[in-house]
Amino acid sequence: MVGEIISVGTELLLGQIVNTNSAYISQKLAELGIDVYFQSCVGDNSGRLGYVLRQALSRSDLVILTGGLGPTDDDLTVSTVAEVLGRKLICSATVLSDIEQYFSRIGRRPSENNKKQAMVIEDCRVIRNAIGTAPGQIVEDGGKIVVLLPGVPDEMKRMMETGVVPYLKEVGGASQSTIRSKVLRFVGIGESLLASQIEDLLAGQSNPTIAPLAQDGLVDLRITAKAPDVATAEQMISEVAREIRTRFGALVYGEDGEQLAQVVGRLLVERGFSLATAESCTGGLIGKLITDVPGSSRYFQGGVVAYSNESKSKLLGVPSQILSQYGAVSRQTAAAMAIGVKRLFGSSVAVSVTGLAGPDGGTASKPVGLVFIAVISDRSLSVGRFIFNGNREQVRRKTAITALNLLRMALMDGSSAVG
Amino acid sequence: MVGEIISVGTELLLGQIVNTNSAYISQKLAELGIDVYFQSCVGDNSGRLGYVLRQALSRSDLVILTGGLGPTDDDLTVSTVAEVLGRKLICSATVLSDIEQYFSRIGRRPSENNKKQAMVIEDCRVIRNAIGTAPGQIVEDGGKIVVLLPGVPDEMKRMMETGVVPYLKEVGGASQSTIRSKVLRFVGIGESLLASQIEDLLAGQSNPTIAPLAQDGLVDLRITAKAPDVATAEQMISEVAREIRTRFGALVYGEDGEQLAQVVGRLLVERGFSLATAESCTGGLIGKLITDVPGSSRYFQGGVVAYSNESKSKLLGVPSQILSQYGAVSRQTAAAMAIGVKRLFGSSVAVSVTGLAGPDGGTASKPVGLVFIAVISDRSLSVGRFIFNGNREQVRRKTAITALNLLRMALMDGSSAVG
C-alpha cells in the first residue's frame, strides 16, 4: 500500500506555522510498512485542493488529509473531498451530540458554525473527537482510502492512534515487511560530538538507519529497521542499540517517549524520596517539567521561585552576607538555596539553580549563560558550574535539563553524591 | 510572480524530521509579495523529483528546492534539475576552492564525494556557502527561475537572506505590490466564538484577508493586505484592526510578537507594582511564563510552587481547617494561597492557582479541568472558577494563560479588582 499526505491550510503556504502533522503521520505509516512518496501542502482553496486530491488518488492507495475541518468559511476539506468523490454530506447525530456536550461542559452553546462540523461524508467511518469539535472521517472509495483529520496536532494524533492505525491494521493495509524504530535519548552531550563517536555506524548505515535529532541540551538517535517481521526488525535494532549504549553509558537517559523528568520521578519513587526545588533564573521551569509527569505528586512537594535577592534570604534563608560577598550567581548561593529549600519542605533531596539567563546582566567575570546548580541529599551536597550558549530561552532550557540530569545522576549513583 | 517550494529528502517522507525550511521560505516569499500555492515533499528519487519539478515549472514562475545537495549517493537534486532543464554540469573552481578551505580549517581533507559538490549547473549564479560545503544555485531558464538550496536550515536561511532575496528584488520578482501583516492577539475567547462575532468581516474578505490561528487559551487573527506600497497596505490593515478592536475591547491583549506576560509586566512597571505567584497544578509554569520576559526581575519577586497539601499549609499558611473542609481545589484554598504568598513576599499583587490538571484525580463534583484562580491586591481579592477542556498539558497551559489574563484585567481596571 502506498500512502500520500495532504496538509490543508493557507497559513502553511504563508509560512505562519510549521507543518508537524505531516512528519507525525508519515512516521506512523512507516511503522505500518506503508510507503509514502509524496507530501503536499495546499491552501484553503477548493479548486487547488480538489486538483491535488485527484492527483493523489491517481497515484496512491491511501490519502490522508489534515486541516480545514474547522467551523469557519475557510474550512472546506469535507465539502471538497465529497465533491471529488461524488458523495453526499449527511448530518451525524453522534457527532452533533458530541459537539453539544463539548460545549455544555464548559458552560457554552455551540454556534451554527460548530454544528456544521457534524456534517460528514455519507457512509464514512466517523472517528469521534474527544478533545475538540471536528470529527475525523475514513472514506472507502473505489479501492482507495481517504482519511480526513483535524489540523490541530493533539486532535489529529489521538485520532491517528485510536482510529486510523487500528483501521489500517484491520484492512490489512500494513505491508508484508514491517518497519520498526527505537529512539535512544541522550543528555549532556552535543550532537556533533555524539555523531563523531559513532561515525563508523553512521557511515556504514543502510538498514538499520540511524538518524540524530537535537534539541537544547538533549539529543535523540532514532534507529529504524525494515525486516520481514517484527521480531527480526527488533533484533536488528537491539544490536545497534546495544553497541551505542556500550559506548555512551549513562549519557543515555531513556528510550522512545521517556522524558528526563519521568526517569527522575521513577528513581525518586524507587527510593521513596521526596523532592523540592529552588529556582532563580529558570523561573519555575524545573517545577513545570517535573509536574509534566502525571503522578508527580507522589514525590514532588513543591518549590520556591526566588527571583529577587530578598526572596532568596527571606524564603530560603540564604545569608545576606553570602549574597553581598559572592553575589546571587555563585556556588555559595546555589548551595545555600539548596540547603534552605530542603529544610523548608523537609524533602529527601532538593535541587537549586541560580544563574544569568540574559540577555542583560552579564559581566566579564560573570557572563550571560553562567549558571550554578546544586543537588543536596541527607548525605551530601554538590554544586556544578556551567556556561550555557544561546539566547535567554536556550540558557533557561539547558539549565533546567542539566539540573534534572544532575539529580538523575546523583540518584543513580548510590555511593557518592546522593545516598 | 508565483512561487512553489519542493523539499527533497526521504527522511521527510519517513517523518524523521519536521519540515521547517518550507515555512521559512514561504514567509520570506510572502514578505516579497510572491504568492505560494503549492509546497511538496519528495524523496531522494530522481524519477519522482523530476516529475514534481516538471509539474512545478508548468504552474509556477519560481521554484525553490531544498535538500539533496549533500555529498552522498542519495543526493541527486543537482543532477535531476540539470536533466529536467537539459543543462550540463560544470565544475566551479570557486566552489571547489571554498570546499577545500572549509576542510583545511578543521584539519581534514575533502572526500571525493565532497568534491562532487563543486559540480554546478552551467550558467547558474552560485551562492557560496559560508558555513557548509554545498553551494546554492540560481538558474534562469525559459522565463522561469529555479533555486537550489541546502537542506540544512542554517545554511539555507543564510543563502536565502544573502543570495536569493536580493536576487529576487533585483530581477523585479518581488511584485510591484507589497504584502504587510498585522496580528491581533486575543485571550479569553475561543476561536469559534471569535469567528462568529466577525462573520461579516470573514465572509466579505478578499483584501485584506483575516486568518485565525488558535493555541491553548489564545487566538491570533492575522490581517494581511496587499497594496502598491507599504503605506497603503498599512492603512488597509489599520481600518480592519480598528473595527475588530472596537468589537472586542480588552479581549485583545496585544499585537504581533507581544506576549501576554510582557503586557502584564508593562502594566506592573507602569504602576510600580511587584508580583508574587502561588502555584499548585501549574507546577511553576506561570513563573516560567512571567520570567520569559527579559527584565522581569524589575517586578517579579518570585513564587511558591505548593504542590502538596502540606506545603500549602507550611509555606503559604493555608489553614488546615480550610483544606479539610473545602479541599485543596476550592475557592477558599485559592484565596488563602493568594493571601499567604502576598504576605510572604510582601508584594503589591499576587495570583494563585489550584486545580485538577488530570488525567487522574477527578470526581463527579470536582472534575478534571476544574481550576480556581485568585488575584489579590492591597484593595481587593477575587477568585474565579473555571473548567478547562483538554489533556494535562492543555489544562495547565490554559490555567496559566487565564491566570495571567485575570492579573492583566485586574491591573487595567483601576476602579475595581486591583487598585
Tab-separated table of C-alpha atoms in Angstrom, chain A:
chain	number	residue	atom	x	y	z
A	1	MET	CA	0.000	0.000	0.000
A	2	VAL	CA	1.241	3.464	-0.896
A	3	GLY	CA	0.152	6.459	1.169
A	4	GLU	CA	0.154	10.180	0.492
A	5	ILE	CA	-0.355	13.119	2.836
A	6	ILE	CA	-2.079	16.404	2.013
A	7	SER	CA	-1.929	19.228	4.559
A	8	VAL	CA	-4.577	21.873	4.044
A	9	GLY	CA	-4.254	25.455	5.210
A	10	THR	CA	-3.230	28.813	3.789
A	11	GLU	CA	-1.290	29.514	6.972
A	12	LEU	CA	1.087	26.745	5.851
A	13	LEU	CA	1.682	28.398	2.478
A	14	LEU	CA	2.302	31.725	4.189
A	15	GLY	CA	4.848	30.053	6.426
A	16	GLN	CA	2.933	31.131	9.518
A	17	ILE	CA	3.133	27.700	11.075
A	18	VAL	CA	5.434	24.728	10.664
A	19	ASN	CA	3.888	21.503	9.373
A	20	THR	CA	4.437	18.984	12.168
A	21	ASN	CA	1.388	16.870	11.298
A	22	SER	CA	2.924	15.556	8.102
A	23	ALA	CA	6.002	14.234	9.894
A	24	TYR	CA	3.919	12.564	12.582
A	25	ILE	CA	1.587	10.822	10.150
A	26	SER	CA	4.479	9.736	7.942
A	27	GLN	CA	6.162	8.115	10.926
A	28	LYS	CA	3.016	6.230	11.808
A	29	LEU	CA	2.624	4.994	8.234
A	30	ALA	CA	6.287	3.967	8.112
A	31	GLU	CA	5.766	1.909	11.251
A	32	LEU	CA	2.947	0.102	9.463
A	33	GLY	CA	5.151	-0.542	6.464
A	34	ILE	CA	3.146	1.846	4.271
A	35	ASP	CA	5.404	3.767	1.904
A	36	VAL	CA	4.905	7.489	1.418
A	37	TYR	CA	6.232	9.012	-1.818
A	38	PHE	CA	4.602	12.423	-1.819
A	39	GLN	CA	3.502	15.010	0.737
A	40	SER	CA	1.828	18.255	-0.289
A	41	CYS	CA	0.572	21.443	1.262
A	42	VAL	CA	-2.235	23.356	-0.351
A	43	GLY	CA	-4.248	26.389	0.736
A	44	ASP	CA	-7.865	26.875	1.766
A	45	ASN	CA	-8.871	26.794	-1.892
A	46	SER	CA	-11.367	24.278	-3.165
A	47	GLY	CA	-10.072	24.258	-6.722
A	48	ARG	CA	-6.445	23.607	-5.859
A	49	LEU	CA	-7.299	21.156	-3.100
A	50	GLY	CA	-9.514	19.212	-5.484
A	51	TYR	CA	-6.686	19.130	-8.020
A	52	VAL	CA	-4.107	17.891	-5.520
A	53	LEU	CA	-6.552	15.308	-4.162
A	54	ARG	CA	-7.361	13.937	-7.619
A	55	GLN	CA	-3.657	13.653	-8.359
A	56	ALA	CA	-3.055	11.868	-5.071
A	57	LEU	CA	-5.878	9.386	-5.752
A	58	SER	CA	-4.361	8.652	-9.158
A	59	ARG	CA	-1.032	7.554	-7.725
A	60	SER	CA	-1.604	6.448	-4.092
A	61	ASP	CA	-3.877	3.918	-2.379
A	62	LEU	CA	-4.298	5.850	0.858
A	63	VAL	CA	-4.673	9.625	1.046
A	64	ILE	CA	-4.630	11.331	4.442
A	65	LEU	CA	-5.695	14.971	4.641
A	66	THR	CA	-5.244	17.176	7.692
A	67	GLY	CA	-6.670	20.627	8.257
A	68	GLY	CA	-9.650	22.534	7.012
A	69	LEU	CA	-12.176	20.816	9.286
A	70	GLY	CA	-12.825	23.867	11.426
A	71	PRO	CA	-16.075	25.791	11.802
A	72	THR	CA	-15.236	28.815	9.626
A	73	ASP	CA	-15.869	29.511	5.940
A	74	ASP	CA	-12.203	28.866	5.148
A	75	ASP	CA	-12.678	25.254	6.191
A	76	LEU	CA	-13.588	23.348	3.057
A	77	THR	CA	-11.881	19.973	3.203
A	78	VAL	CA	-15.067	17.997	3.830
A	79	SER	CA	-17.033	19.586	1.015
A	80	THR	CA	-14.123	19.329	-1.430
A	81	VAL	CA	-13.492	15.651	-0.697
A	82	ALA	CA	-17.218	14.976	-1.049
A	83	GLU	CA	-17.236	16.751	-4.385
A	84	VAL	CA	-14.200	14.912	-5.749
A	85	LEU	CA	-15.616	11.544	-4.680
A	86	GLY	CA	-19.134	12.421	-5.778
A	87	ARG	CA	-20.606	11.789	-2.346
A	88	LYS	CA	-23.344	13.465	-0.315
A	89	LEU	CA	-22.910	15.043	3.089
A	90	ILE	CA	-25.140	13.933	5.931
A	91	CYS	CA	-25.539	15.104	9.494
A	92	SER	CA	-24.144	12.665	12.058
A	93	ALA	CA	-26.330	12.607	15.143
A	94	THR	CA	-23.483	11.147	17.209
A	95	VAL	CA	-21.146	13.946	16.257
A	96	LEU	CA	-23.801	16.604	16.790
A	97	SER	CA	-24.398	15.253	20.259
A	98	ASP	CA	-20.631	15.137	20.953
A	99	ILE	CA	-20.340	18.775	19.915
A	100	GLU	CA	-23.218	19.839	22.117
A	101	GLN	CA	-21.723	18.009	25.076
A	102	TYR	CA	-18.300	19.526	24.454
A	103	PHE	CA	-19.769	22.993	24.740
A	104	SER	CA	-22.119	22.313	27.625
A	105	ARG	CA	-19.160	21.020	29.636
A	106	ILE	CA	-17.640	24.474	29.526
A	107	GLY	CA	-20.957	26.212	30.067
A	108	ARG	CA	-21.468	27.411	26.481
A	109	ARG	CA	-23.575	26.698	23.404
A	110	PRO	CA	-22.236	25.636	20.008
A	111	SER	CA	-22.578	28.216	17.238
A	112	GLU	CA	-24.193	27.384	13.890
A	113	ASN	CA	-20.689	27.096	12.520
A	114	ASN	CA	-19.840	24.444	15.055
A	115	LYS	CA	-22.949	22.484	14.112
A	116	LYS	CA	-21.737	22.458	10.502
A	117	GLN	CA	-18.889	20.309	11.781
A	118	ALA	CA	-21.366	17.459	12.282
A	119	MET	CA	-21.825	17.169	8.508
A	120	VAL	CA	-19.877	14.117	7.352
A	121	ILE	CA	-19.423	12.226	4.096
A	122	GLU	CA	-22.152	9.616	3.581
A	123	ASP	CA	-21.065	6.079	4.546
A	124	CYS	CA	-17.843	7.233	6.145
A	125	ARG	CA	-16.460	5.753	9.334
A	126	VAL	CA	-16.548	8.568	11.906
A	127	ILE	CA	-13.664	8.990	14.335
A	128	ARG	CA	-15.053	10.826	17.336
A	129	ASN	CA	-13.119	13.780	18.714
A	130	ALA	CA	-12.586	13.504	22.461
A	131	ILE	CA	-10.780	16.817	22.852
A	132	GLY	CA	-12.182	19.071	20.125
A	133	THR	CA	-15.194	19.521	17.877
A	134	ALA	CA	-14.361	18.279	14.356
A	135	PRO	CA	-14.723	14.522	13.808
A	136	GLY	CA	-12.255	12.521	11.739
A	137	GLN	CA	-13.583	10.546	8.760
A	138	ILE	CA	-12.429	7.414	6.931
A	139	VAL	CA	-13.949	7.000	3.473
A	140	GLU	CA	-13.558	3.911	1.293
A	141	ASP	CA	-13.987	4.661	-2.378
A	142	GLY	CA	-13.265	2.506	-5.373
A	143	GLY	CA	-10.387	0.638	-3.765
A	144	LYS	CA	-8.914	3.806	-2.292
A	145	ILE	CA	-8.962	5.045	1.287
A	146	VAL	CA	-9.379	8.744	2.050
A	147	VAL	CA	-8.886	9.916	5.622
A	148	LEU	CA	-9.845	13.380	6.885
A	149	LEU	CA	-8.279	14.565	10.137
A	150	PRO	CA	-8.260	17.873	12.021
A	151	GLY	CA	-5.238	20.115	11.684
A	152	VAL	CA	-4.927	20.614	15.449
A	153	PRO	CA	-1.964	18.362	16.310
A	154	ASP	CA	-3.290	16.849	19.539
A	155	GLU	CA	-6.647	16.064	17.972
A	156	MET	CA	-5.009	14.597	14.852
A	157	LYS	CA	-2.623	12.427	16.883
A	158	ARG	CA	-5.325	10.995	19.069
A	159	MET	CA	-7.408	10.103	16.005
A	160	MET	CA	-4.429	8.511	14.271
A	161	GLU	CA	-3.763	6.375	17.307
A	162	THR	CA	-7.302	5.417	18.238
A	163	GLY	CA	-8.922	5.408	14.799
A	164	VAL	CA	-6.713	5.337	11.746
A	165	VAL	CA	-3.900	2.991	12.747
A	166	PRO	CA	-6.261	0.273	14.079
A	167	TYR	CA	-8.333	0.636	10.913
A	168	LEU	CA	-5.306	0.230	8.637
A	169	LYS	CA	-4.170	-2.856	10.536
A	170	GLU	CA	-7.705	-4.220	10.235
A	171	VAL	CA	-7.956	-3.794	6.476
A	172	GLY	CA	-4.529	-5.332	6.045
A	173	GLY	CA	-3.052	-2.145	4.698
A	174	ALA	CA	0.122	-2.723	6.649
A	175	SER	CA	2.710	-4.238	4.281
A	176	GLN	CA	4.352	-7.627	4.276
A	177	SER	CA	7.531	-6.164	5.624
A	178	THR	CA	7.492	-4.190	8.776
A	179	ILE	CA	9.347	-1.075	9.861
A	180	ARG	CA	10.288	-0.620	13.497
A	181	SER	CA	12.029	2.247	15.253
A	182	LYS	CA	13.611	2.806	18.596
A	183	VAL	CA	14.797	6.151	19.910
A	184	LEU	CA	17.732	6.399	22.304
A	185	ARG	CA	17.644	9.610	24.323
A	186	PHE	CA	20.857	11.361	25.314
A	187	VAL	CA	21.556	14.195	27.714
A	188	GLY	CA	24.750	16.095	28.452
A	189	ILE	CA	26.405	15.593	25.056
A	190	GLY	CA	26.128	17.705	21.917
A	191	GLU	CA	25.059	16.368	18.527
A	192	SER	CA	28.362	16.720	16.671
A	193	LEU	CA	30.406	15.129	19.431
A	194	LEU	CA	27.875	12.300	19.627
A	195	ALA	CA	27.995	11.827	15.857
A	196	SER	CA	31.780	11.792	15.870
A	197	GLN	CA	31.758	8.934	18.373
A	198	ILE	CA	29.561	6.819	16.095
A	199	GLU	CA	30.996	7.917	12.757
A	200	ASP	CA	31.590	4.290	11.832
A	201	LEU	CA	27.976	3.376	12.494
A	202	LEU	CA	26.632	6.442	10.658
A	203	ALA	CA	28.861	5.937	7.619
A	204	GLY	CA	28.027	2.286	7.181
A	205	GLN	CA	24.305	2.577	7.717
A	206	SER	CA	21.662	1.296	5.335
A	207	ASN	CA	19.384	-0.950	7.383
A	208	PRO	CA	19.016	-0.103	10.210
A	209	THR	CA	19.327	3.642	9.667
A	210	ILE	CA	20.478	5.943	12.467
A	211	ALA	CA	19.105	9.473	12.491
A	212	PRO	CA	20.143	12.101	15.069
A	213	LEU	CA	17.770	14.824	16.202
A	214	ALA	CA	18.935	17.554	18.554
A	215	GLN	CA	17.081	19.927	20.873
A	216	ASP	CA	18.537	22.233	23.518
A	217	GLY	CA	20.658	20.095	25.788
A	218	LEU	CA	19.154	16.854	24.510
A	219	VAL	CA	19.914	14.612	21.520
A	220	ASP	CA	17.867	11.688	20.238
A	221	LEU	CA	19.095	8.908	17.960
A	222	ARG	CA	16.370	7.146	16.010
A	223	ILE	CA	17.287	3.619	14.897
A	224	THR	CA	14.979	2.327	12.150
A	225	ALA	CA	14.987	-1.227	10.748
A	226	LYS	CA	12.946	-2.773	7.943
A	227	ALA	CA	12.511	-6.563	8.031
A	228	PRO	CA	10.067	-9.301	7.023
A	229	ASP	CA	8.695	-9.484	10.571
A	230	VAL	CA	8.634	-7.580	13.844
A	231	ALA	CA	10.964	-9.937	15.713
A	232	THR	CA	13.720	-9.613	13.124
A	233	ALA	CA	13.361	-5.849	12.924
A	234	GLU	CA	13.568	-5.555	16.692
A	235	GLN	CA	16.587	-7.786	16.843
A	236	MET	CA	18.405	-5.691	14.240
A	237	ILE	CA	17.624	-2.605	16.275
A	238	SER	CA	18.728	-4.168	19.559
A	239	GLU	CA	22.149	-4.986	18.167
A	240	VAL	CA	22.763	-1.405	17.147
A	241	ALA	CA	21.238	-0.029	20.357
A	242	ARG	CA	23.425	-2.302	22.475
A	243	GLU	CA	26.582	-1.141	20.712
A	244	ILE	CA	25.607	2.509	21.148
A	245	ARG	CA	24.672	2.126	24.822
A	246	THR	CA	28.003	0.402	25.444
A	247	ARG	CA	29.818	3.433	24.112
A	248	PHE	CA	27.804	6.053	25.962
A	249	GLY	CA	26.684	4.549	29.250
A	250	ALA	CA	24.620	6.862	31.419
A	251	LEU	CA	24.580	9.587	28.798
A	252	VAL	CA	21.575	7.618	27.569
A	253	TYR	CA	18.780	8.505	29.978
A	254	GLY	CA	15.902	6.732	28.300
A	255	GLU	CA	14.216	5.373	25.208
A	256	ASP	CA	11.358	6.313	22.933
A	257	GLY	CA	8.817	8.542	24.694
A	258	GLU	CA	10.548	8.657	28.058
A	259	GLN	CA	11.034	12.142	29.433
A	260	LEU	CA	14.010	13.040	31.614
A	261	ALA	CA	11.624	14.218	34.339
A	262	GLN	CA	9.852	10.858	34.133
A	263	VAL	CA	13.106	8.970	34.660
A	264	VAL	CA	13.923	11.188	37.644
A	265	GLY	CA	10.441	10.558	39.038
A	266	ARG	CA	10.860	6.816	38.744
A	267	LEU	CA	14.189	6.923	40.585
A	268	LEU	CA	12.618	9.005	43.370
A	269	VAL	CA	9.703	6.605	43.740
A	270	GLU	CA	12.063	3.598	43.813
A	271	ARG	CA	13.953	5.153	46.690
A	272	GLY	CA	10.894	6.520	48.465
A	273	PHE	CA	12.352	10.018	48.196
A	274	SER	CA	10.602	13.382	48.132
A	275	LEU	CA	11.862	16.356	46.113
A	276	ALA	CA	11.771	20.146	46.386
A	277	THR	CA	13.211	22.761	44.023
A	278	ALA	CA	14.685	26.232	44.476
A	279	GLU	CA	14.757	28.181	41.222
A	280	SER	CA	16.021	31.572	40.289
A	281	CYS	CA	16.793	32.171	36.616
A	282	THR	CA	14.603	29.275	35.442
A	283	GLY	CA	11.581	30.974	36.992
A	284	GLY	CA	9.557	27.802	37.591
A	285	LEU	CA	10.531	25.818	34.501
A	286	ILE	CA	12.096	22.958	36.507
A	287	GLY	CA	8.943	22.553	38.601
A	288	LYS	CA	6.898	22.702	35.412
A	289	LEU	CA	8.954	19.911	33.804
A	290	ILE	CA	8.760	17.760	36.931
A	291	THR	CA	4.987	18.186	37.106
A	292	ASP	CA	4.560	17.454	33.396
A	293	VAL	CA	4.648	13.849	34.634
A	294	PRO	CA	1.246	12.589	35.806
A	295	GLY	CA	1.514	11.265	39.351
A	296	SER	CA	4.445	13.521	40.219
A	297	SER	CA	2.581	14.473	43.384
A	298	ARG	CA	3.856	11.159	44.742
A	299	TYR	CA	7.313	12.631	45.166
A	300	PHE	CA	7.274	16.341	44.320
A	301	GLN	CA	6.416	18.506	47.309
A	302	GLY	CA	6.902	21.813	45.538
A	303	GLY	CA	9.438	24.563	45.244
A	304	VAL	CA	10.363	28.163	45.652
A	305	VAL	CA	10.988	30.570	42.806
A	306	ALA	CA	13.282	33.061	44.496
A	307	TYR	CA	13.690	35.569	41.721
A	308	SER	CA	14.783	38.556	43.811
A	309	ASN	CA	17.766	38.562	46.163
A	310	GLU	CA	15.471	39.484	49.021
A	311	SER	CA	13.301	36.432	48.487
A	312	LYS	CA	16.414	34.236	48.476
A	313	SER	CA	17.110	35.493	52.012
A	314	LYS	CA	13.549	35.731	53.252
A	315	LEU	CA	12.214	32.418	51.998
A	316	LEU	CA	15.296	30.265	51.659
A	317	GLY	CA	17.390	31.710	54.457
A	318	VAL	CA	20.347	32.470	52.209
A	319	PRO	CA	22.569	34.579	54.484
A	320	SER	CA	22.733	38.206	53.253
A	321	GLN	CA	26.446	38.066	53.884
A	322	ILE	CA	26.765	35.336	51.222
A	323	LEU	CA	24.717	37.372	48.781
A	324	SER	CA	26.790	40.502	49.334
A	325	GLN	CA	30.144	38.733	49.368
A	326	TYR	CA	29.717	36.252	46.488
A	327	GLY	CA	26.671	37.545	44.685
A	328	ALA	CA	23.372	35.886	43.794
A	329	VAL	CA	25.017	33.913	40.986
A	330	SER	CA	27.626	31.914	42.858
A	331	ARG	CA	28.464	28.447	44.105
A	332	GLN	CA	27.820	29.574	47.662
A	333	THR	CA	24.374	30.979	46.928
A	334	ALA	CA	23.356	27.862	44.992
A	335	ALA	CA	24.402	25.738	47.951
A	336	ALA	CA	22.566	27.948	50.452
A	337	MET	CA	19.406	27.842	48.307
A	338	ALA	CA	19.516	24.048	48.203
A	339	ILE	CA	20.036	23.823	51.962
A	340	GLY	CA	17.234	26.292	52.546
A	341	VAL	CA	14.606	24.656	50.367
A	342	LYS	CA	15.390	21.160	51.649
A	343	ARG	CA	14.812	22.392	55.182
A	344	LEU	CA	11.708	24.388	54.216
A	345	PHE	CA	9.936	21.421	52.626
A	346	GLY	CA	11.565	18.685	54.703
A	347	SER	CA	12.323	16.841	51.469
A	348	SER	CA	14.736	13.935	50.956
A	349	VAL	CA	16.512	15.690	48.128
A	350	ALA	CA	16.474	19.118	46.576
A	351	VAL	CA	17.946	20.866	43.559
A	352	SER	CA	18.653	24.577	43.207
A	353	VAL	CA	19.711	26.812	40.334
A	354	THR	CA	20.994	30.348	40.149
A	355	GLY	CA	22.361	31.961	37.034
A	356	LEU	CA	22.324	34.609	34.316
A	357	ALA	CA	19.833	33.792	31.570
A	358	GLY	CA	20.430	37.073	29.717
A	359	PRO	CA	20.330	38.967	27.544
A	360	ASP	CA	21.336	41.599	30.122
A	361	GLY	CA	23.180	41.287	33.414
A	362	GLY	CA	26.424	39.695	32.239
A	363	THR	CA	29.871	40.943	33.160
A	364	ALA	CA	33.407	39.901	32.248
A	365	SER	CA	33.729	37.679	35.306
A	366	LYS	CA	30.104	36.532	35.291
A	367	PRO	CA	28.969	36.253	31.665
A	368	VAL	CA	25.453	35.598	30.438
A	369	GLY	CA	24.938	31.846	30.461
A	370	LEU	CA	26.795	31.312	33.742
A	371	VAL	CA	24.756	29.007	35.969
A	372	PHE	CA	25.335	27.173	39.263
A	373	ILE	CA	23.301	24.064	40.048
A	374	ALA	CA	23.297	22.359	43.453
A	375	VAL	CA	21.957	18.948	44.439
A	376	ILE	CA	21.502	18.068	48.109
A	377	SER	CA	20.502	14.938	49.991
A	378	ASP	CA	20.686	13.786	53.571
A	379	ARG	CA	24.260	12.716	52.918
A	380	SER	CA	25.852	15.203	50.619
A	381	LEU	CA	25.727	18.468	48.755
A	382	SER	CA	27.419	19.159	45.443
A	383	VAL	CA	27.447	22.196	43.197
A	384	GLY	CA	28.203	22.363	39.487
A	385	ARG	CA	29.267	25.395	37.475
A	386	PHE	CA	28.191	25.767	33.847
A	387	ILE	CA	28.288	28.229	30.995
A	388	PHE	CA	25.451	27.671	28.529
A	389	ASN	CA	25.411	29.071	24.994
A	390	GLY	CA	22.386	30.607	23.399
A	391	ASN	CA	19.616	33.100	23.983
A	392	ARG	CA	17.581	33.540	27.164
A	393	GLU	CA	15.205	30.717	26.315
A	394	GLN	CA	18.030	28.343	25.421
A	395	VAL	CA	20.031	29.125	28.571
A	396	ARG	CA	16.968	28.542	30.752
A	397	ARG	CA	16.049	25.337	28.982
A	398	LYS	CA	19.588	23.929	29.118
A	399	THR	CA	19.774	24.872	32.814
A	400	ALA	CA	16.564	23.027	33.618
A	401	ILE	CA	17.615	19.945	31.634
A	402	THR	CA	21.037	19.906	33.301
A	403	ALA	CA	19.503	20.307	36.756
A	404	LEU	CA	17.238	17.311	36.134
A	405	ASN	CA	20.200	15.353	34.817
A	406	LEU	CA	22.424	16.119	37.826
A	407	LEU	CA	19.565	14.975	40.022
A	408	ARG	CA	19.254	11.807	37.944
A	409	MET	CA	22.981	11.074	38.126
A	410	ALA	CA	23.006	11.702	41.862
A	411	LEU	CA	20.056	9.345	42.428
A	412	MET	CA	21.614	6.627	40.250
A	413	ASP	CA	24.996	6.882	41.877
A	414	GLY	CA	24.124	5.419	45.291
A	415	SER	CA	27.673	5.619	46.533
A	416	SER	CA	28.584	9.251	46.145
A	417	ALA	CA	26.501	12.390	45.695
A	418	VAL	CA	23.119	11.229	46.903
A	419	GLY	CA	22.605	8.322	49.343
